[in-house]
XYZ file of C-alpha atoms in Angstrom:
714
model
C 15.118 -1.073 24.636
C 11.377 -1.606 23.870
C 11.723 0.435 20.626
C 14.637 -2.122 19.448
C 12.557 -5.064 20.198
C 9.645 -3.622 18.363
C 11.741 -2.872 15.593
C 13.508 -6.148 15.290
C 9.841 -7.971 15.536
C 8.655 -5.555 12.465
C 11.228 -6.779 10.484
C 10.736 -10.476 11.214
C 7.004 -10.055 10.447
C 7.763 -8.524 7.276
C 10.378 -11.025 6.301
C 6.936 -13.353 6.921
C 4.573 -11.531 4.814
C 3.178 -9.324 7.376
C 2.041 -5.836 5.721
C 1.164 -7.514 2.291
C -2.200 -6.953 1.049
C -3.075 -10.483 2.183
C -1.901 -10.102 5.291
C -2.184 -6.580 6.462
C -1.193 -4.816 9.567
C -3.898 -4.617 12.082
C -4.113 -0.748 12.718
C -3.981 -0.042 16.579
C -3.846 -3.768 16.761
C -7.742 -4.241 16.110
C -8.660 -7.376 14.408
C -11.830 -7.169 12.308
C -12.733 -10.815 12.720
C -12.235 -11.027 16.287
C -14.200 -7.853 17.236
C -17.081 -8.548 14.994
C -17.229 -12.276 16.452
C -17.512 -10.498 19.870
C -20.144 -8.413 18.778
C -22.105 -11.055 17.168
C -21.866 -13.331 20.382
C -23.084 -10.364 22.835
C -25.636 -9.170 20.492
C -24.169 -5.349 20.883
C -23.248 -3.200 17.949
C -19.709 -2.274 17.540
C -18.356 1.012 19.094
C -14.724 1.865 18.101
C -13.091 3.165 21.112
C -10.130 4.382 19.086
C -12.272 6.540 16.889
C -15.471 7.512 18.911
C -18.291 9.047 17.511
C -17.453 12.531 19.229
C -16.344 16.015 18.256
C -12.632 15.143 18.381
C -13.244 12.589 15.242
C -14.634 15.495 13.308
C -11.657 17.999 13.589
C -9.562 20.441 15.523
C -10.228 23.803 13.977
C -12.996 24.455 11.712
C -14.502 21.215 12.466
C -13.258 21.326 16.280
C -15.356 20.855 19.427
C -17.754 23.912 19.736
C -17.365 25.351 16.056
C -20.055 26.434 14.469
C -19.877 23.986 11.771
C -20.389 21.074 14.200
C -23.394 22.587 15.800
C -26.652 20.232 15.216
C -24.415 17.261 13.917
C -25.625 13.935 15.147
C -23.881 10.601 14.451
C -26.047 7.690 13.212
C -25.843 4.246 11.746
C -27.194 3.399 8.406
C -29.955 1.407 9.932
C -31.272 4.715 11.465
C -31.060 6.470 8.169
C -32.988 4.086 5.918
C -35.055 0.944 6.192
C -33.071 -0.754 4.134
C -29.233 0.091 4.215
C -26.994 -1.628 1.522
C -23.184 -1.696 1.599
C -23.004 -1.697 -2.305
C -25.956 -1.122 -4.728
C -25.402 -2.657 -8.235
C -21.420 -2.642 -8.025
C -19.482 0.175 -6.821
C -19.178 2.864 -9.242
C -17.799 6.375 -9.847
C -21.223 7.842 -9.600
C -21.353 6.530 -6.149
C -19.055 9.733 -5.186
C -20.863 12.849 -3.974
C -18.906 15.346 -2.172
C -20.237 16.837 1.112
C -19.254 19.477 3.376
C -15.766 18.526 3.369
C -13.016 19.953 1.257
C -11.620 16.427 0.336
C -12.429 16.536 -3.490
C -8.805 15.341 -4.023
C -9.847 11.957 -2.178
C -13.024 11.684 -3.697
C -11.479 12.150 -7.125
C -9.252 9.004 -6.368
C -12.111 7.110 -4.879
C -13.707 7.698 -8.266
C -10.960 6.409 -10.230
C -10.364 3.528 -8.007
C -14.017 2.127 -8.956
C -12.874 1.580 -12.513
C -11.166 -1.464 -11.438
C -12.819 -3.947 -9.543
C -9.478 -5.712 -8.711
C -8.294 -2.519 -7.311
C -11.233 -1.693 -5.396
C -11.616 -4.877 -3.735
C -8.662 -4.898 -2.182
C -9.514 -1.432 -0.544
C -13.175 -2.217 -0.009
C -13.197 -5.977 1.047
C -16.248 -7.675 -0.103
C -17.247 -9.794 3.156
C -19.264 -6.991 4.788
C -22.924 -6.132 4.306
C -26.045 -4.747 6.657
C -27.829 -8.215 6.200
C -25.350 -11.064 6.823
C -23.529 -11.232 10.021
C -24.047 -7.261 10.637
C -22.445 -6.151 13.987
C -22.060 -2.388 13.337
C -18.323 -2.998 12.198
C -16.659 -2.476 8.887
C -13.108 -2.836 7.487
C -11.009 -1.295 4.725
C -7.294 -1.730 3.763
C -4.881 1.139 2.872
C -1.061 1.230 1.894
C 1.164 3.164 4.088
C 4.585 3.726 3.551
C 5.374 0.159 2.502
C 2.911 -1.744 4.038
C -1.029 -2.623 3.849
C -2.832 -1.589 7.079
C -6.328 -2.857 7.896
C -8.435 -0.169 9.512
C -11.461 -1.166 11.459
C -14.344 1.586 12.003
C -17.722 1.411 13.656
C -20.445 2.614 11.054
C -21.947 5.611 13.015
C -21.539 8.614 10.678
C -22.060 12.291 10.940
C -25.384 13.513 10.008
C -27.046 16.882 10.081
C -30.676 17.195 9.375
C -31.086 13.339 8.955
C -28.621 13.490 6.000
C -25.113 12.333 5.805
C -22.762 15.415 6.185
C -19.856 14.158 4.235
C -19.052 11.853 1.273
C -22.301 10.047 0.180
C -23.578 7.968 -2.676
C -26.181 9.031 -5.039
C -28.294 6.145 -3.943
C -29.699 7.218 -0.641
C -29.339 3.480 0.819
C -25.625 2.893 -0.310
C -22.963 3.471 2.109
C -19.598 1.837 1.133
C -18.066 5.236 0.166
C -18.994 7.081 3.396
C -17.506 4.346 5.551
C -14.555 4.374 3.228
C -14.030 8.201 3.948
C -14.514 7.434 7.451
C -11.904 4.742 7.783
C -9.415 6.930 5.932
C -10.249 9.922 8.187
C -9.387 7.505 11.324
C -6.079 6.685 9.817
C -5.299 10.411 9.296
C -6.339 11.162 12.939
C -10.002 13.267 12.018
C -12.136 14.453 9.085
C -10.748 17.650 9.047
C -7.271 16.283 8.223
C -8.579 15.275 5.000
C -9.110 18.936 3.636
C -6.796 19.755 1.046
C -4.405 17.442 -0.956
C -3.220 15.773 -4.258
C -5.183 13.246 -5.931
C -1.832 11.161 -5.916
C -2.218 10.868 -2.530
C -5.214 8.879 -2.405
C -3.933 6.932 -5.519
C -1.098 5.879 -3.485
C -2.926 4.907 -0.268
C -5.195 2.804 -2.392
C -2.684 0.960 -4.597
C 0.843 1.094 -3.200
C 1.639 2.452 -6.748
C 4.180 5.115 -7.568
C 3.200 8.457 -8.903
C 4.621 10.450 -11.770
C 3.597 14.436 -12.326
C 3.392 16.298 -15.591
C 3.555 19.939 -15.731
C 0.820 20.721 -18.791
C 2.434 23.849 -19.668
C 5.521 22.002 -20.617
C 3.846 18.422 -21.587
C 6.086 15.841 -23.282
C 5.262 15.317 -27.112
C 4.009 11.854 -26.157
C 1.688 12.806 -23.334
C -1.477 11.579 -24.984
C -0.083 8.133 -25.758
C 1.046 8.006 -22.041
C -2.254 8.653 -20.726
C -3.755 6.240 -23.201
C -1.447 3.452 -21.916
C -1.879 4.266 -18.450
C -5.574 4.035 -18.577
C -5.291 0.677 -20.623
C -3.040 -0.432 -17.663
C -5.447 0.333 -15.158
C -3.420 3.204 -13.722
C -5.095 5.920 -11.725
C -5.019 9.558 -13.167
C -6.031 12.871 -11.883
C -5.716 16.642 -13.022
C -6.368 20.123 -11.500
C -6.012 23.866 -12.558
C -3.674 25.709 -10.096
C -4.725 28.660 -8.488
C -2.712 31.846 -7.902
C -4.409 33.022 -4.662
C -6.657 31.439 -1.880
C -9.581 33.419 -3.340
C -9.751 31.550 -6.661
C -9.964 28.103 -4.838
C -13.072 26.427 -6.127
C -13.804 29.699 -8.516
C -15.430 28.580 -11.759
C -14.206 29.639 -15.102
C -16.384 30.862 -17.900
C -16.358 27.532 -19.211
C -17.488 25.806 -16.078
C -14.330 24.214 -14.787
C -13.528 24.693 -11.081
C -9.858 25.957 -10.080
C -7.918 24.136 -7.591
C -10.336 21.311 -7.648
C -9.495 17.641 -8.437
C -10.646 15.793 -11.345
C -10.489 12.181 -12.369
C -9.303 11.321 -15.940
C -11.494 8.409 -16.830
C -10.969 7.824 -20.610
C -9.517 8.940 -23.739
C -10.702 8.447 -27.392
C -9.991 9.531 -31.022
C -12.530 10.180 -33.618
C -12.689 11.499 -37.160
C -13.713 14.965 -37.121
C -14.111 16.666 -40.398
C -11.740 14.264 -42.073
C -8.970 14.551 -39.639
C -8.140 12.780 -36.230
C -9.423 14.539 -33.115
C -7.776 13.436 -29.696
C -10.708 13.621 -26.991
C -10.161 12.960 -22.952
C -12.898 12.260 -20.613
C -12.683 13.712 -16.885
C -14.941 13.593 -14.263
C -15.793 16.430 -11.492
C -16.483 14.437 -8.240
C -19.070 16.864 -7.315
C -21.277 14.950 -9.953
C -22.153 18.274 -11.481
C -20.697 21.491 -12.974
C -19.435 20.296 -16.133
C -17.270 21.696 -19.201
C -19.319 23.934 -21.524
C -16.892 24.591 -24.243
C -15.821 22.260 -27.427
C -17.163 18.668 -26.880
C -19.016 19.347 -23.834
C -22.658 17.762 -23.680
C -24.707 18.707 -26.658
C -21.922 20.436 -28.112
C -22.183 21.130 -31.777
C -18.987 19.182 -32.466
C -20.495 16.047 -31.816
C -22.923 16.204 -34.982
C -19.872 16.339 -37.326
C -18.733 12.726 -36.182
C -20.051 9.246 -37.026
C -23.579 9.050 -35.133
C -22.826 5.460 -33.885
C -19.701 6.733 -32.397
C -21.108 9.880 -30.945
C -23.701 7.452 -29.074
C -21.048 4.969 -28.047
C -19.054 7.785 -26.538
C -22.116 9.396 -25.030
C -23.236 6.307 -23.170
C -20.070 6.037 -21.346
C -20.143 9.563 -19.836
C -22.190 9.523 -16.481
C -23.406 12.518 -14.508
C -20.402 14.813 -13.713
C -18.496 13.412 -16.446
C -17.788 15.067 -20.042
C -15.433 15.141 -22.765
C -13.132 17.923 -24.202
C -10.332 17.973 -26.744
C -6.805 17.241 -25.669
C -5.672 20.666 -26.912
C -8.300 22.391 -24.887
C -7.290 20.044 -21.954
C -3.672 21.170 -21.998
C -4.489 24.920 -22.312
C -7.096 24.764 -19.340
C -5.286 22.475 -16.830
C -2.291 22.814 -15.211
C -1.135 19.405 -13.957
C -1.554 15.987 -14.372
C -0.917 13.104 -11.879
C -0.599 9.433 -12.782
C -0.208 6.634 -10.317
C 1.418 3.542 -11.679
C -0.395 0.559 -10.280
C 1.265 -2.353 -11.797
C 4.694 -0.419 -12.230
C 4.609 -1.236 -15.981
C 6.525 0.916 -18.156
C 4.782 3.700 -19.869
C 7.312 4.745 -22.109
C 7.681 1.756 -24.233
C 5.127 -0.480 -25.747
C 6.674 -3.651 -24.121
C 5.084 -4.288 -20.696
C 7.552 -5.357 -18.205
C 7.697 -5.033 -14.175
C 10.029 -2.640 -12.051
C 12.208 -3.322 -9.261
C 11.522 -1.860 -5.725
C 14.004 -0.808 -3.133
C 12.281 1.060 -0.145
C 14.223 3.072 2.509
C 12.746 4.760 5.987
C 14.518 7.789 7.200
C 14.380 10.799 9.068
C 15.269 14.435 9.108
C 16.195 15.557 12.691
C 17.095 19.353 13.462
C 20.851 19.468 14.038
C 22.002 16.172 12.782
C 20.178 15.066 9.449
C 17.921 17.961 8.492
C 20.535 19.705 6.358
C 18.031 21.535 3.735
C 18.703 21.990 0.239
C 21.877 23.032 -1.707
C 21.257 26.828 -1.035
C 22.568 25.652 2.730
C 25.991 24.079 1.572
C 27.035 23.985 5.308
C 24.430 21.655 6.556
C 23.296 20.031 3.159
C 25.868 17.119 3.414
C 24.409 15.974 6.714
C 21.291 14.987 5.053
C 20.363 11.405 4.779
C 22.492 9.758 1.743
C 21.795 6.858 -0.331
C 23.635 4.926 -2.936
C 22.091 3.006 -5.957
C 24.278 0.773 -8.407
C 22.887 0.825 -11.779
C 24.896 -1.588 -13.859
C 22.353 -2.998 -16.341
C 20.909 -0.796 -18.755
C 17.533 -0.867 -20.263
C 16.547 -3.594 -22.962
C 14.533 -0.814 -24.970
C 16.518 2.300 -25.369
C 14.515 5.241 -26.362
C 14.751 6.969 -29.923
C 17.308 9.657 -30.074
C 19.610 8.526 -26.909
C 23.330 8.504 -27.885
C 24.336 6.018 -25.051
C 22.700 3.083 -23.259
C 20.878 4.326 -20.088
C 19.157 2.765 -17.234
C 15.523 4.289 -15.952
C 14.773 4.909 -12.578
C 11.673 6.098 -10.868
C 12.178 7.939 -7.585
C 9.595 8.521 -5.127
C 10.331 10.760 -1.943
C 7.386 10.679 0.358
C 7.107 12.293 3.916
C 5.210 10.380 6.515
C 2.226 11.140 8.817
C 1.951 15.017 8.195
C -1.741 14.875 7.965
C -2.012 13.415 11.273
C 0.237 16.457 12.623
C -1.887 19.074 11.000
C -3.831 18.760 14.297
C -0.606 20.341 15.852
C 0.105 22.986 13.360
C 2.632 21.089 11.411
C 1.742 20.860 7.532
C 3.656 19.464 4.475
C 7.143 20.012 4.264
C 8.574 21.233 1.065
C 10.946 18.077 -0.006
C 12.969 17.012 -2.696
C 16.178 15.366 -3.950
C 19.304 15.449 -5.833
C 21.309 12.724 -7.556
C 25.007 12.738 -8.012
C 27.247 10.582 -10.004
C 29.926 9.050 -7.811
C 33.481 9.463 -9.053
C 35.598 5.960 -9.350
C 37.746 6.873 -6.369
C 34.686 6.981 -4.141
C 32.612 3.865 -5.542
C 33.809 1.893 -2.425
C 32.998 4.538 0.174
C 30.077 3.589 2.263
C 30.685 3.543 5.855
C 30.495 7.461 6.431
C 28.542 10.450 4.773
C 30.441 12.074 1.633
C 31.409 15.751 3.258
C 30.928 19.207 2.266
C 33.567 19.226 -0.028
C 32.436 16.736 -2.251
C 28.969 18.713 -2.678
C 30.698 21.811 -3.322
C 32.806 20.106 -6.065
C 30.123 18.463 -7.765
C 26.955 19.348 -9.538
C 23.770 16.862 -9.556
C 23.469 14.582 -12.294
C 19.583 15.042 -12.006
C 16.998 16.100 -9.388
C 13.449 16.365 -8.395
C 11.988 19.173 -10.723
C 11.199 21.563 -7.723
C 10.611 21.390 -3.836
C 6.992 21.196 -3.480
C 4.996 20.837 -0.222
C 3.369 17.467 -1.499
C 3.468 14.303 0.349
C 5.452 12.827 -2.546
C 7.554 14.326 -4.993
C 8.850 11.801 -7.868
C 10.239 11.678 -11.318
C 11.411 9.100 -13.882
C 14.916 9.653 -14.606
C 17.319 8.096 -17.239
C 21.064 7.896 -16.322
C 24.105 6.279 -17.704
C 25.186 3.111 -15.902
C 27.418 3.803 -12.656
C 27.028 4.524 -9.206
C 24.830 7.199 -7.923
C 24.058 9.075 -4.645
C 20.594 10.111 -3.895
C 20.329 13.045 -1.211
C 16.679 13.648 0.124
C 16.133 16.921 1.712
C 13.675 19.404 2.763
C 14.128 22.984 1.154
C 15.032 24.802 4.654
C 17.162 23.105 7.090
C 16.332 22.168 10.700
C 12.991 20.705 9.778
C 11.898 17.572 11.433
C 10.272 14.937 9.574
C 10.152 11.119 8.576
C 10.400 10.317 5.081
C 10.517 7.053 2.858
C 12.483 6.865 -0.187
C 11.265 4.232 -3.215
C 13.814 3.394 -5.873
C 12.225 1.971 -8.661
C 14.358 0.443 -11.508
C 13.515 -1.320 -14.778
C 16.432 -3.550 -14.247
C 17.341 -4.914 -10.529
C 19.478 -2.286 -8.816
C 21.622 -2.462 -5.573
C 20.968 0.123 -3.113
C 21.948 0.791 0.459
C 22.153 3.639 2.808
C 25.567 5.584 3.146
C 27.081 5.846 6.567
C 24.734 2.950 8.172
C 28.064 1.310 9.786
C 28.812 1.770 13.550
C 32.399 1.552 14.547
C 34.678 3.127 17.329
C 38.506 3.661 17.469
C 38.694 6.568 19.969
C 42.230 8.142 20.831
C 43.686 6.337 23.836
C 46.547 8.408 25.272
C 49.396 6.776 27.193
C 50.062 8.270 30.843
C 53.872 8.349 29.533
C 52.951 11.295 27.112
C 53.123 13.588 29.882
C 56.559 14.168 31.578
C 56.238 12.542 34.828
C 58.123 15.719 36.398
C 55.296 18.321 34.938
C 55.082 20.322 38.243
C 51.682 22.112 37.073
C 49.939 18.568 36.584
C 51.244 17.202 39.980
C 50.706 20.203 41.804
C 47.015 20.180 40.470
C 46.702 16.557 41.621
C 47.923 17.332 44.995
C 45.858 20.126 45.659
C 42.697 18.545 45.019
C 43.062 14.698 45.693
C 42.248 13.456 49.097
C 44.368 11.566 51.715
C 44.222 8.268 49.661
C 45.515 10.040 46.641
C 42.540 9.770 44.913
C 40.252 12.473 43.109
C 36.419 12.182 43.624
C 33.466 13.663 41.520
C 33.352 16.883 43.318
C 37.160 17.297 43.441
C 37.422 16.641 39.683
C 34.717 19.200 39.161
C 36.630 21.894 41.305
C 40.170 20.875 39.713
C 38.999 21.056 36.041
C 36.710 24.212 36.011
C 39.320 25.937 38.182
C 42.064 25.306 35.273
C 39.222 26.035 32.515
C 38.203 29.269 33.988
C 41.498 30.700 33.711
C 41.605 30.168 29.800
C 41.026 33.270 27.810
C 40.814 31.267 24.214
C 37.371 29.888 24.865
C 33.881 30.612 26.602
C 32.999 27.878 28.846
C 30.843 27.693 32.021
C 32.414 24.709 33.386
C 31.869 20.699 33.793
C 28.633 19.917 35.642
C 28.849 17.116 38.225
C 26.965 14.346 35.963
C 30.008 14.928 33.379
C 32.546 14.569 35.979
C 30.946 11.449 37.396
C 30.784 9.724 33.749
C 34.670 10.686 33.546
C 35.630 8.753 36.554
C 33.068 5.927 35.494
C 35.137 5.595 32.218
C 38.432 5.544 33.708
C 37.837 4.081 37.386
C 39.522 0.693 36.731
C 39.639 -0.478 40.468
C 35.923 0.375 41.100
C 36.791 2.897 43.921
C 34.539 5.597 42.350
C 37.348 8.000 42.188
C 40.696 8.577 39.934
C 44.262 7.875 41.199
C 47.300 9.373 39.389
C 47.864 7.509 36.422
C 43.767 7.658 35.752
C 43.952 11.342 36.007
C 46.681 11.696 33.586
C 44.618 9.622 31.102
C 41.811 11.771 31.538
C 43.570 14.904 31.302
C 45.253 13.918 27.928
C 41.591 12.534 26.840
C 40.283 16.126 27.584
C 42.963 18.094 25.673
C 42.376 16.040 22.832
C 38.694 16.713 22.848
C 39.430 20.472 23.375
C 41.868 20.208 20.164
C 38.613 19.030 18.119
C 36.430 21.361 19.715
C 37.971 24.365 19.299
C 38.869 23.633 15.640
C 35.260 23.780 15.028
C 34.423 26.599 17.129
C 35.387 28.894 14.526
C 33.946 32.063 16.019
C 35.243 31.277 19.788
C 31.688 31.584 20.779
C 31.735 28.727 23.378
C 29.366 26.433 21.219
C 29.366 24.141 18.038
C 26.711 23.725 15.940
C 24.870 20.484 16.445
C 25.513 19.159 12.488
C 29.051 19.678 13.367
C 28.997 16.818 15.690
C 29.369 14.518 12.717
C 32.851 16.054 11.828
C 33.912 16.302 15.519
C 32.853 12.673 16.147
C 34.665 11.320 13.041
C 37.840 13.236 14.008
C 37.609 11.666 17.533
C 37.573 8.333 15.886
C 34.050 7.379 15.864
C 31.829 6.268 13.010
C 28.119 6.779 13.788
C 24.885 6.012 11.697
C 22.226 8.535 11.202
C 20.335 7.210 13.982
C 22.692 7.834 16.408
C 23.671 11.252 15.384
C 19.926 12.138 15.486
C 20.108 10.897 19.125
C 23.042 12.659 20.004
C 21.541 16.159 18.457
C 18.420 15.448 20.528
C 20.508 14.732 23.765
C 23.253 17.055 23.824
C 22.146 20.145 21.737
C 20.322 23.143 23.176
C 17.386 24.766 21.979
C 19.391 26.886 19.582
C 21.160 23.823 18.294
C 24.352 24.649 19.964
C 26.795 21.943 21.949
C 28.792 23.252 24.763
C 32.021 21.915 25.782
C 30.527 20.145 28.574
C 27.963 18.380 26.503
C 30.743 17.623 23.829
C 33.051 15.874 26.396
C 30.102 14.190 28.030
C 29.118 12.596 24.701
C 32.487 11.608 23.958
C 32.979 10.027 27.326
C 29.648 8.123 27.102
C 30.570 6.695 23.702
C 33.847 5.847 24.779
C 32.187 4.075 27.752
C 29.934 2.081 25.686
C 32.683 1.118 23.111
C 34.976 0.006 26.081
C 31.876 -2.343 27.385
C 31.687 -3.873 23.760
C 35.496 -4.323 23.611
C 35.757 -5.892 27.231
C 33.083 -8.403 25.939
C 35.408 -9.573 23.128
C 33.498 -8.437 20.227
C 34.677 -6.917 17.124
C 33.776 -3.640 15.807
C 33.889 -3.118 12.188
C 31.605 -3.044 9.280
C 31.235 -6.649 8.296
C 31.527 -8.257 11.514
C 29.092 -8.284 14.376
C 27.555 -4.924 14.532
C 25.475 -2.957 17.329
C 22.124 -2.387 15.885
C 21.469 1.254 15.117
C 18.396 1.759 17.109
C 19.876 -0.218 20.073
C 22.924 2.068 20.271
C 21.068 5.410 19.513
C 18.837 4.526 22.744
C 21.255 2.696 25.091
C 24.424 4.473 24.402
C 22.943 7.869 24.904
C 19.896 7.517 27.112
C 21.146 4.714 29.671
C 24.669 4.441 31.243
C 24.887 0.426 31.365
C 22.392 -1.043 28.397
C 21.555 -4.512 27.790
C 23.546 -4.591 24.597
C 22.019 -6.272 21.496
C 23.990 -7.556 18.337
C 22.847 -8.750 15.067
C 24.920 -10.855 12.553
C-alpha cells in the first residue's frame, strides 16, 4: 500500500506545481538551501552521503574499484586546486567545455549548445552559488527527467590526477561550473562511467525538457537548411555526428580532420555571396576544443578570400577554438545524422510560430504481460501498451502540396533509467512505435486492448523510422483527422523496461490509455446446474468429507488431485495446499474454514469453467499457457484488468519460462474473485465511469495480500 500512497501523493504534488522548473523535485530528498544552511552554521564543508567521493562514484567496470584507470585518483575541492576558484568567469560560454578522460563527448556537445542561451543555461545552472559568498562546499543543478524537473545536490569534491581535473574542465584553470555540472549529471545517472557513450539529444532533453527530431543526412528533406536556421533562431539545440561501421572506427579521424562517432554541436548558419552565387555555410563545434575540419571554408581556407572582407571578418570573429565553418553541401556529404531538440516547441515547418500541446503517458513493458515486441511477433505484439489519440482539429496552415487537411503530431517514446542500469549490464533497448487508424466501429472501444485479430487485419498509418537503441525515438507525423492507436514496443518481446510516451500536437488533442478500466463479472455457477443425483460427485464428496460433512483444505487437495490425476487430456502436477486454502476462503460462507456440500458443488463448477478456458488456450496440451495469454483467459473469465494488474499477475503466477500451470491459473482466478466479492459486499459498483479501484492498489493488494485495505478514487 506504500506504493499506492506514494503514487497518489505524487499526483497531488504535480497538480500543485511540483516538478516544474520553478519548484523542482528534490532528488533523493536533498534540499539545497537546508543543507547549505546547516553547513554554514556548523562551519563544516558539505560531504554528500548519497554520492560520496569514492570509487563507486567513478564507475563499475573500466572505472570500477581497483581498475588501472582509477589508480592515483585523488578527490579535491576547487579550493585545493587553485588559490582563487570561480564558479563562472566572464559568463558561461561554449569554450568553457574541454573533454577529459571520459567518453561523454555527446554530453559536452549538449552543454556547449546550452551556453548559447543564457535563459536555458541558468535554468540548469542556478546563479545563486559561488566560492566566495555563502560557500559551504555544496552546489546544485536542475535536470529534466521524464516529465518533471529534478534538483540534484552535490559536494564540490572532484576527481583529479596529478593535480589536474580528470574529466570535464574549463579552459580557464580557475573556473568550475562545467565540471560540477558533469558531476551532478553523473550522480543522477549513478556514476561517471554511466555517462560513457550516448546521443547529444539525450543531454539536450535533460537540459530543456524539449522534444527531439532526428534527420538522416543521407536522405535529407529539401528544406533542411531552413529548418536548421529557424531552429537556431528559436534557441533550439542541435547536434550532429558521423556514423561508424565498427567499434574500431570510433573516434577515428578522417583525412579532413573530422572525428567519426563523435558528437559535434551545430552553432550557426550563414549564407554568403561566393563568386556571384549564394553559398550556404554551417558552423560546427568539436567539444575537444581542437581537431577542426580542414576542407573548404575551414580556417584560412582560400574560399574566404573570395567573399566580402567585412563579411569574412564578421564570421571569423564568431568562430571560437574548436569551432569551424564548412559548406552545407559538404556537411550533408560528411555527416550522417542531425539531431534537433525543440525547446519552445515552436513549429519548424511553417513561418508562423505557435505552441504545441503536450500529453505525457508513463508505462512499462513487463515480460509475460506487456512486453510484446514488434510486429514481427504477432502472437505477443497486441499485448503491448496501447494509447488512443483523437485528432479532430486540423492545422491552421497546411503545407503546400497536401491534398487534404492534416493534423501534425510529434511523438517521442523515451525509455527510462537505462543509464543507471548499465551498472548491472542492462543497456539501451531497441524501441519504436506504430500508429494505426481506428475504424469507426471501434472508436468507442477503450476498456480493453485491441486484440491480435485487429493487428493481423490492419497496417500502420505511420511508424517510427526504425527500432533504435536510443533513449528516445521520435518523429513528426501528419495524419488526417480521426482516432488513432499508438503502440510503443521494444524490438524483441519479453524485454522489461519503463518508458514515457509524449504526444505533442499543434492543436489540442484528446488522449488516453486503452484498457485502463478495471472491472469484474466472473461466472457464478448455480448448484442446481449439477444433477443432485450425480452419483460420481456425491461419492467423491462422501469419500473425502469429515464426519461433519465438511471438506477441509487438506481433504480438498486430496479429492481434487485424485480426480485430476486420472485425466489423460492434460498435464497437471496437482493443486498445492495454498491454492486449496484460497478456494475455501472464497466459498466458505459460514466461516468454518471448510466447504459444505453446496459450497463444494459451486467450487466444482468453477473449476470446470476454469478448465474449459485453460484448455482452450493450452493449444499443445503441454500443461502450461504462455503468460501473455492470461490477458485473453481473464477476459473469457469475465475480468477487465489494466496493464498494471496484468503485469503483477505475470510476476506473481508465471514461472521463469513465462508459463502458467493450471494450479497458478486457478489460484489467480480465485484471488481475483475474492477481491471482487469483497468489493461487492461493500456495496460498491464496478464499472468504468463509476467508483473504480486504482490500478496500483489492485495490482498490489489483490495479488500480494489476501485481505487488503481497499482504496477507491472517484
